[in-house]
């Protein structure tokens, strides 16, 4: 993504952050123990913002995802993740599918995440880290997920994370890489890959768009963890294929 499209996206995320900073909207997630109301994530941006809706339907992105999943797709989840300078907290190692399967009812691993950088992602400001090849193994995480877990896990995830032994084994086998890039860089990754990011204690903020594309053949069922489904703004239960 570049040029006018990128400029519009950067301007839109800045304006949305200003609008939501002191909002009680549940779609806005703040940093834990946050006295300064630092925004951590804003969800459902493809529904609430025309700029981000347009980007989510970009043909060159959708066509790549459809090729990977061998089907039409719809948006399972969308959000902006912010890592403010000096104060942006980590996202601990996890597999998205483990959560989406247990808490949302996603049947199979037929979803792709698309990350688009709106700021420079460097080795200093909490860029994403992934364990390549880890998507080929499913790890069932120990412990019972608490009721309404999402209210805390979106700030700091303690349940639904792999144990140290399995993480160490995967990292030893596959290594850890950090995809870096400037504004407009795009990354696609499998819903089951182990990924996370460090805190940002640098003076440079990090802001990324995230769209999760799910196969229309993989719509959500009842959560496999036998719990109340998470809200639709986190996990859409409406399968609306993207029409190009």
Coordinates of N, CA, C and O in Angstrom, one line a residue, residues 89-234:
X89 N 2.7 -1.9 25.6 CA 3.0 -3.1 26.2 C 3.1 -4.3 25.2 O 2.6 -4.2 24.1
X90 N 3.6 -5.4 25.7 CA 3.8 -6.5 24.8 C 2.5 -7.3 24.5 O 1.5 -7.1 25.2
X91 N 2.6 -8.1 23.4 CA 1.5 -9.1 23.1 C 2.2 -10.4 23.3 O 3.2 -10.7 22.5
X92 N 1.9 -11.2 24.3 CA 2.6 -12.4 24.6 C 2.4 -13.4 23.5 O 1.5 -13.4 22.7
X93 N 3.3 -14.4 23.4 CA 3.3 -15.5 22.4 C 1.9 -16.2 22.5 O 1.4 -16.5 23.5
X94 N 1.4 -16.4 21.3 CA 0.1 -17.1 21.2 C -0.2 -17.5 19.8 O 0.5 -17.1 18.8
X95 N -1.2 -18.4 19.6 CA -1.7 -18.8 18.3 C -3.2 -18.2 18.3 O -3.9 -18.5 19.2
X96 N -3.5 -17.4 17.3 CA -4.8 -16.8 17.2 C -5.9 -17.9 17.2 O -6.9 -17.8 17.8
X97 N -5.6 -19.0 16.4 CA -6.6 -20.0 16.2 C -7.0 -20.7 17.5 O -8.1 -21.1 17.7
X98 N -6.0 -20.9 18.4 CA -6.4 -21.5 19.7 C -7.5 -20.7 20.4 O -8.5 -21.3 20.9
X99 N -7.4 -19.4 20.4 CA -8.4 -18.5 21.0 C -9.7 -18.6 20.1 O -10.8 -18.7 20.7
X100 N -9.6 -18.4 18.8 CA -10.7 -18.4 18.0 C -11.5 -19.7 18.0 O -12.7 -19.7 17.8
X101 N -10.8 -20.8 18.2 CA -11.5 -22.1 18.2 C -12.2 -22.3 19.6 O -13.4 -22.6 19.6
X102 N -11.5 -22.0 20.7 CA -12.1 -22.2 22.0 C -13.1 -21.2 22.4 O -14.2 -21.5 22.9
X103 N -12.9 -19.9 22.1 CA -13.8 -18.8 22.5 C -14.8 -18.4 21.5 O -15.8 -17.8 21.8
X104 N -14.5 -18.6 20.2 CA -15.4 -18.1 19.1 C -16.1 -19.2 18.4 O -17.1 -19.0 17.8
X105 N -15.5 -20.4 18.3 CA -16.1 -21.5 17.6 C -15.7 -21.6 16.2 O -16.4 -22.1 15.3
X106 N -14.5 -21.2 15.8 CA -13.9 -21.3 14.5 C -13.5 -22.8 14.3 O -12.7 -23.3 15.0
X107 N -14.1 -23.5 13.4 CA -13.9 -25.0 13.3 C -12.5 -25.4 12.9 O -11.9 -26.3 13.5
X108 N -12.0 -24.8 11.8 CA -10.7 -25.2 11.2 C -9.8 -24.1 11.0 O -10.2 -22.9 11.0
X109 N -8.5 -24.4 10.7 CA -7.5 -23.4 10.5 C -7.5 -22.9 9.0 O -6.6 -23.2 8.2
X110 N -8.6 -22.2 8.7 CA -8.8 -21.6 7.4 C -8.9 -20.1 7.4 O -9.8 -19.6 6.7
X111 N -8.1 -19.5 8.2 CA -8.1 -18.0 8.3 C -6.7 -17.5 8.2 O -5.7 -18.1 8.6
X112 N -6.6 -16.3 7.6 CA -5.4 -15.6 7.3 C -5.4 -14.2 7.9 O -6.4 -13.5 7.7
X113 N -4.4 -13.9 8.7 CA -4.3 -12.5 9.2 C -3.4 -11.6 8.2 O -2.4 -12.1 7.7
X114 N -3.9 -10.4 8.0 CA -3.2 -9.5 7.2 C -2.8 -8.3 8.0 O -3.6 -7.6 8.6
X115 N -1.5 -8.0 8.1 CA -1.0 -6.9 8.9 C -0.4 -5.9 8.0 O 0.4 -6.2 7.1
X116 N -0.8 -4.6 8.1 CA -0.4 -3.5 7.3 C 0.3 -2.5 8.2 O -0.4 -1.9 9.1
X117 N 1.5 -2.2 8.0 CA 2.2 -1.2 8.8 C 1.8 0.2 8.4 O 1.8 0.6 7.3
X118 N 1.5 1.0 9.4 CA 1.2 2.4 9.2 C 2.3 3.3 9.7 O 2.3 4.5 9.6
X119 N 3.2 2.7 10.4 CA 4.5 3.4 10.9 C 5.6 2.4 10.6 O 5.4 1.3 10.3
X120 N 6.8 2.9 10.8 CA 8.0 2.1 10.7 C 7.9 1.0 11.7 O 7.7 1.3 12.9
X121 N 8.1 -0.3 11.3 CA 8.3 -1.4 12.3 C 9.8 -1.7 12.4 O 10.3 -2.2 11.4
X122 N 10.4 -1.5 13.5 CA 11.8 -1.7 13.7 C 12.1 -2.7 14.8 O 11.1 -3.2 15.4
X123 N 13.3 -3.1 14.9 CA 13.7 -4.0 15.9 C 13.7 -3.4 17.3 O 13.9 -4.1 18.3
X124 N 13.4 -2.1 17.4 CA 13.4 -1.4 18.7 C 12.0 -1.0 19.2 O 11.8 -0.8 20.4
X125 N 11.0 -1.0 18.3 CA 9.7 -0.5 18.8 C 8.6 -1.5 18.9 O 7.4 -1.2 18.7
X126 N 9.0 -2.8 19.2 CA 8.0 -3.8 19.5 C 7.4 -4.4 18.2 O 6.2 -4.7 18.2
X127 N 8.2 -4.6 17.2 CA 7.7 -5.3 16.0 C 7.3 -6.7 16.2 O 7.7 -7.3 17.2
X128 N 6.4 -7.2 15.4 CA 5.9 -8.6 15.5 C 7.1 -9.6 15.4 O 8.1 -9.4 14.7
X129 N 7.0 -10.7 16.1 CA 7.9 -11.8 16.0 C 7.1 -13.0 15.7 O 6.0 -13.2 16.3
X130 N 7.6 -13.9 14.9 CA 6.9 -15.1 14.5 C 7.9 -16.3 14.6 O 9.1 -16.1 14.4
X131 N 7.3 -17.5 14.9 CA 8.1 -18.7 14.8 C 7.7 -19.4 13.5 O 6.6 -20.1 13.4
X132 N 8.5 -19.3 12.4 CA 8.1 -19.8 11.1 C 7.9 -21.4 11.2 O 8.8 -22.0 11.8
X133 N 6.9 -21.9 10.6 CA 6.7 -23.3 10.6 C 5.8 -23.8 11.8 O 5.4 -24.9 11.8
X134 N 5.6 -23.0 12.8 CA 4.9 -23.4 14.0 C 3.4 -23.5 13.7 O 2.7 -24.1 14.5
X135 N 2.9 -23.0 12.6 CA 1.5 -23.2 12.2 C 1.2 -24.6 11.9 O 0.0 -25.0 11.8
X136 N 2.2 -25.5 11.7 CA 1.9 -26.9 11.3 C 1.6 -27.7 12.5 O 1.2 -28.9 12.4
X137 N 1.7 -27.1 13.7 CA 1.4 -27.9 15.0 C 0.4 -27.2 15.8 O 0.6 -26.0 16.1
X138 N -0.6 -27.9 16.3 CA -1.6 -27.3 17.2 C -1.2 -27.6 18.6 O -1.0 -28.8 18.9
X139 N -1.2 -26.6 19.5 CA -0.9 -26.8 20.9 C -2.1 -26.4 21.7 O -2.5 -25.2 21.7
X140 N -2.7 -27.4 22.4 CA -3.8 -27.1 23.3 C -3.2 -26.5 24.6 O -2.4 -27.1 25.3
X141 N -3.7 -25.3 24.9 CA -3.1 -24.6 26.0 C -3.7 -25.1 27.3 O -5.0 -25.3 27.4
X142 N -2.9 -25.1 28.4 CA -3.4 -25.7 29.7 C -4.2 -24.6 30.4 O -4.0 -23.4 30.3
X143 N -5.2 -25.1 31.1 CA -6.1 -24.3 32.0 C -7.4 -24.0 31.4 O -7.6 -24.1 30.2
X144 N -8.4 -23.7 32.2 CA -9.7 -23.4 31.8 C -9.9 -21.9 31.6 O -9.5 -21.1 32.5
X145 N -10.3 -21.5 30.4 CA -10.5 -20.1 30.1 C -11.6 -19.5 30.9 O -12.7 -20.0 30.9
X146 N -11.4 -18.4 31.6 CA -12.4 -17.8 32.5 C -13.5 -17.2 31.7 O -13.4 -16.9 30.5
X147 N -14.6 -17.0 32.3 CA -15.8 -16.3 31.7 C -15.4 -14.9 31.3 O -14.7 -14.2 32.0
X148 N -15.9 -14.5 30.1 CA -15.6 -13.1 29.6 C -14.1 -12.8 29.6 O -13.7 -11.7 29.9
X149 N -13.4 -13.8 29.2 CA -11.9 -13.7 29.2 C -11.4 -12.5 28.4 O -10.4 -11.9 28.7
X150 N -12.1 -12.2 27.3 CA -11.7 -11.2 26.4 C -11.5 -9.8 27.0 O -10.7 -9.0 26.6
X151 N -12.2 -9.6 28.1 CA -12.2 -8.3 28.7 C -10.8 -8.0 29.3 O -10.4 -6.8 29.5
X152 N -10.1 -9.0 29.7 CA -8.7 -8.9 30.2 C -7.7 -9.3 29.2 O -6.6 -8.7 29.1
X153 N -8.0 -10.4 28.4 CA -6.9 -10.9 27.5 C -6.5 -9.9 26.4 O -5.4 -9.9 25.9
X154 N -7.4 -9.0 26.0 CA -7.1 -8.0 25.0 C -6.1 -7.0 25.6 O -5.5 -6.2 24.8
X155 N -6.0 -6.9 26.9 CA -5.0 -6.0 27.5 C -3.8 -6.8 27.9 O -2.7 -6.3 27.7
X156 N -4.0 -8.0 28.4 CA -2.8 -8.8 28.8 C -3.3 -10.3 28.8 O -4.2 -10.6 29.6
X157 N -2.7 -11.1 27.9 CA -3.2 -12.4 27.8 C -2.4 -13.4 28.7 O -1.2 -13.5 28.7
X158 N -3.2 -14.1 29.6 CA -2.6 -15.0 30.5 C -3.1 -16.5 30.3 O -2.4 -17.4 30.6
X159 N -4.3 -16.6 29.8 CA -4.8 -17.9 29.4 C -4.8 -18.0 27.9 O -4.8 -17.0 27.2
X160 N -4.7 -19.3 27.4 CA -4.7 -19.5 26.0 C -3.3 -19.2 25.4 O -3.2 -18.9 24.2
X161 N -2.3 -19.3 26.2 CA -0.9 -19.1 25.7 C -0.2 -20.4 25.8 O -0.4 -21.2 26.8
X162 N 0.8 -20.7 24.9 CA 1.5 -22.0 25.0 C 2.4 -22.0 26.2 O 2.9 -21.0 26.7
X163 N 2.7 -23.2 26.7 CA 3.6 -23.4 27.8 C 5.0 -23.2 27.3 O 5.4 -23.3 26.2
X164 N 5.9 -22.9 28.3 CA 7.3 -22.6 28.0 C 8.0 -23.7 27.3 O 8.8 -23.5 26.3
X165 N 7.7 -24.9 27.7 CA 8.4 -26.1 27.1 C 8.1 -26.2 25.6 O 9.0 -26.4 24.7
X166 N 6.8 -26.1 25.2 CA 6.5 -26.2 23.8 C 7.0 -25.0 23.0 O 7.4 -25.2 21.9
X167 N 7.0 -23.8 23.6 CA 7.5 -22.6 22.9 C 9.0 -22.8 22.6 O 9.5 -22.5 21.5
X168 N 9.7 -23.2 23.6 CA 11.1 -23.4 23.5 C 11.5 -24.5 22.4 O 12.4 -24.3 21.6
X169 N 10.7 -25.5 22.4 CA 10.9 -26.6 21.4 C 10.6 -26.1 20.0 O 11.4 -26.3 19.1
X170 N 9.6 -25.3 19.8 CA 9.3 -24.7 18.5 C 10.3 -23.7 18.0 O 10.7 -23.7 16.9
X171 N 10.8 -22.9 19.0 CA 11.8 -21.9 18.6 C 13.1 -22.6 18.3 O 13.8 -22.1 17.4
X172 N 13.5 -23.6 19.0 CA 14.7 -24.3 18.8 C 14.7 -25.0 17.4 O 15.7 -25.0 16.7
X173 N 13.5 -25.5 17.0 CA 13.4 -26.2 15.7 C 13.3 -25.2 14.5 O 13.9 -25.5 13.5
X174 N 12.5 -24.1 14.7 CA 12.3 -23.2 13.6 C 12.9 -21.9 13.7 O 13.0 -21.2 12.6
X175 N 13.4 -21.5 14.8 CA 13.9 -20.1 15.0 C 12.8 -19.1 15.2 O 11.6 -19.4 15.1
X176 N 13.2 -17.9 15.4 CA 12.3 -16.7 15.5 C 12.8 -15.6 14.5 O 13.9 -15.3 14.4
X177 N 11.8 -15.1 13.8 CA 12.1 -14.0 12.9 C 11.2 -12.8 13.2 O 10.1 -13.0 13.7
X178 N 11.6 -11.7 12.8 CA 10.8 -10.4 13.0 C 10.7 -9.7 11.7 O 11.6 -9.1 11.2
X179 N 9.5 -9.8 11.1 CA 9.3 -9.1 9.8 C 9.2 -7.6 10.0 O 8.3 -7.1 10.6
X180 N 10.2 -6.9 9.5 CA 10.3 -5.5 9.6 C 9.9 -4.8 8.3 O 9.9 -5.4 7.3
X181 N 9.5 -3.5 8.4 CA 9.2 -2.7 7.2 C 8.7 -1.4 7.5 O 8.2 -1.1 8.6
X182 N 8.6 -0.5 6.5 CA 8.1 0.8 6.6 C 6.6 0.9 6.4 O 6.0 -0.1 6.2
X183 N 6.1 2.1 6.5 CA 4.7 2.3 6.3 C 4.2 1.7 4.9 O 4.9 1.9 3.9
X184 N 3.1 1.0 5.0 CA 2.6 0.4 3.8 C 3.0 -1.1 3.6 O 2.4 -1.8 2.7
X185 N 3.9 -1.5 4.4 CA 4.4 -2.9 4.3 C 3.2 -3.9 4.7 O 2.5 -3.6 5.6
X186 N 3.1 -5.0 4.0 CA 2.0 -5.9 4.2 C 2.6 -7.3 4.5 O 3.6 -7.8 3.9
X187 N 2.0 -8.0 5.5 CA 2.4 -9.3 5.9 C 1.1 -10.2 6.1 O 0.2 -9.8 6.7
X188 N 1.2 -11.4 5.5 CA 0.1 -12.3 5.6 C 0.6 -13.5 6.5 O 1.8 -14.0 6.2
X189 N -0.1 -13.9 7.5 CA 0.3 -15.1 8.2 C -0.8 -16.0 8.7 O -2.0 -15.5 8.9
X190 N -0.5 -17.3 8.8 CA -1.5 -18.3 9.1 C -2.1 -18.1 10.5 O -1.4 -17.6 11.4
X191 N -3.4 -18.4 10.7 CA -4.0 -18.2 12.0 C -3.5 -19.0 13.1 O -3.7 -18.7 14.3
X192 N -2.7 -20.1 12.8 CA -2.1 -20.9 13.9 C -0.7 -20.7 14.2 O -0.1 -21.4 15.0
X193 N 0.0 -19.8 13.5 CA 1.4 -19.5 13.7 C 1.6 -18.8 15.1 O 0.8 -18.0 15.5
X194 N 2.6 -19.2 15.8 CA 2.9 -18.6 17.1 C 3.6 -17.3 16.8 O 4.6 -17.2 16.1
X195 N 3.1 -16.3 17.5 CA 3.6 -14.9 17.3 C 3.4 -14.1 18.5 O 2.6 -14.4 19.4
X196 N 4.1 -13.0 18.6 CA 4.0 -12.1 19.7 C 4.8 -10.9 19.5 O 5.4 -10.7 18.4
X197 N 4.9 -10.0 20.4 CA 5.8 -8.8 20.2 C 6.2 -8.2 21.6 O 5.5 -8.4 22.6
X198 N 7.4 -7.6 21.6 CA 7.9 -7.1 22.9 C 7.2 -5.7 23.2 O 6.6 -5.1 22.3
X199 N 7.4 -5.2 24.4 CA 7.0 -3.9 24.7 C 7.8 -2.9 23.9 O 8.9 -3.1 23.4
X200 N 7.2 -1.7 23.7 CA 7.9 -0.6 23.0 C 8.4 0.4 24.1 O 7.6 1.2 24.6
X201 N 9.7 0.4 24.3 CA 10.2 1.4 25.2 C 11.1 2.4 24.4 O 11.8 3.2 25.0
X202 N 10.9 2.3 23.1 CA 11.6 3.3 22.3 C 10.8 4.6 22.2 O 9.6 4.6 22.5
X203 N 11.4 5.6 21.6 CA 10.7 6.9 21.4 C 9.8 6.9 20.1 O 9.3 7.9 19.8
X204 N 9.8 5.8 19.5 CA 9.1 5.7 18.2 C 7.8 4.8 18.3 O 7.9 3.6 18.6
X205 N 6.6 5.3 18.1 CA 5.4 4.5 18.1 C 5.3 3.5 17.0 O 6.0 3.7 16.0
X206 N 4.6 2.5 17.2 CA 4.3 1.5 16.2 C 2.8 1.3 16.0 O 2.1 1.0 17.0
X207 N 2.3 1.4 14.8 CA 0.9 1.3 14.6 C 0.7 0.4 13.4 O 1.2 0.6 12.3
X208 N -0.2 -0.7 13.5 CA -0.4 -1.6 12.4 C -1.9 -1.8 12.3 O -2.7 -1.9 13.3
X209 N -2.4 -2.0 11.0 CA -3.7 -2.5 10.8 C -3.7 -4.0 10.8 O -2.8 -4.6 10.3
X210 N -4.9 -4.6 11.2 CA -5.0 -6.0 11.1 C -6.4 -6.4 10.6 O -7.4 -5.8 11.1
X211 N -6.4 -7.2 9.5 CA -7.6 -7.8 9.0 C -7.5 -9.3 9.1 O -6.4 -9.8 8.7
X212 N -8.5 -9.9 9.6 CA -8.5 -11.4 9.6 C -9.5 -11.9 8.6 O -10.7 -11.6 8.7
X213 N -9.1 -12.6 7.6 CA -9.9 -13.1 6.5 C -10.2 -14.6 6.8 O -9.2 -15.4 6.9
X214 N -11.4 -15.0 6.9 CA -11.8 -16.4 7.1 C -12.5 -16.9 5.9 O -13.3 -16.2 5.2
X215 N -12.3 -18.2 5.6 CA -13.0 -18.8 4.5 C -14.5 -18.8 4.8 O -15.0 -19.1 5.9
X216 N -15.4 -18.6 3.7 CA -16.8 -18.7 3.9 C -17.3 -20.1 4.2 O -18.4 -20.3 4.7
X217 N -16.4 -21.1 4.1 CA -16.7 -22.5 4.4 C -16.3 -22.8 5.8 O -16.4 -23.9 6.3
X218 N -15.9 -21.8 6.6 CA -15.4 -22.0 7.9 C -16.0 -21.0 8.9 O -15.4 -20.6 9.9
X219 N -17.3 -20.8 8.7 CA -18.0 -19.9 9.6 C -18.1 -20.4 11.0 O -18.0 -21.6 11.3
X220 N -18.3 -19.5 12.0 CA -18.2 -19.8 13.4 C -19.4 -20.7 13.8 O -20.5 -20.5 13.4
X221 N -19.1 -21.6 14.7 CA -20.1 -22.4 15.4 C -20.1 -22.0 16.8 O -19.6 -21.0 17.2
X222 N -20.7 -22.9 17.7 CA -20.7 -22.7 19.1 C -19.2 -22.8 19.6 O -18.5 -23.7 19.1
X223 N -18.8 -21.9 20.5 CA -17.4 -22.0 21.0 C -17.1 -23.4 21.5 O -17.8 -24.1 22.2
X224 N -15.9 -24.0 21.1 CA -15.5 -25.3 21.4 C -15.1 -25.4 22.9 O -14.9 -26.5 23.4
X225 N -14.9 -24.2 23.5 CA -14.7 -24.2 25.0 C -15.9 -24.2 25.8 O -15.9 -24.0 27.0
X226 N -17.1 -24.3 25.1 CA -18.4 -24.4 25.8 C -18.6 -23.1 26.7 O -18.9 -23.2 27.8
X227 N -18.4 -22.0 26.1 CA -18.6 -20.7 26.8 C -19.5 -19.8 25.9 O -19.8 -20.1 24.8
X228 N -19.8 -18.6 26.5 CA -20.6 -17.6 25.7 C -19.7 -17.0 24.7 O -18.6 -16.6 24.9
X229 N -20.2 -17.0 23.4 CA -19.4 -16.4 22.3 C -19.0 -15.0 22.6 O -19.7 -14.2 23.3
X230 N -17.8 -14.6 22.2 CA -17.4 -13.2 22.3 C -18.2 -12.3 21.4 O -18.9 -12.8 20.5
X231 N -18.2 -11.0 21.7 CA -19.0 -10.1 20.9 C -18.7 -10.1 19.4 O -17.6 -10.4 19.0
X232 N -19.7 -9.7 18.6 CA -19.5 -9.8 17.2 C -18.4 -8.8 16.7 O -17.8 -9.1 15.6
X233 N -18.2 -7.7 17.4 CA -17.1 -6.8 17.0 C -15.7 -7.4 17.1 O -14.8 -6.9 16.5
X234 N -15.6 -8.5 17.9 CA -14.3 -9.2 18.0 C -14.3 -10.4 17.1 O -13.2 -10.8 16.5

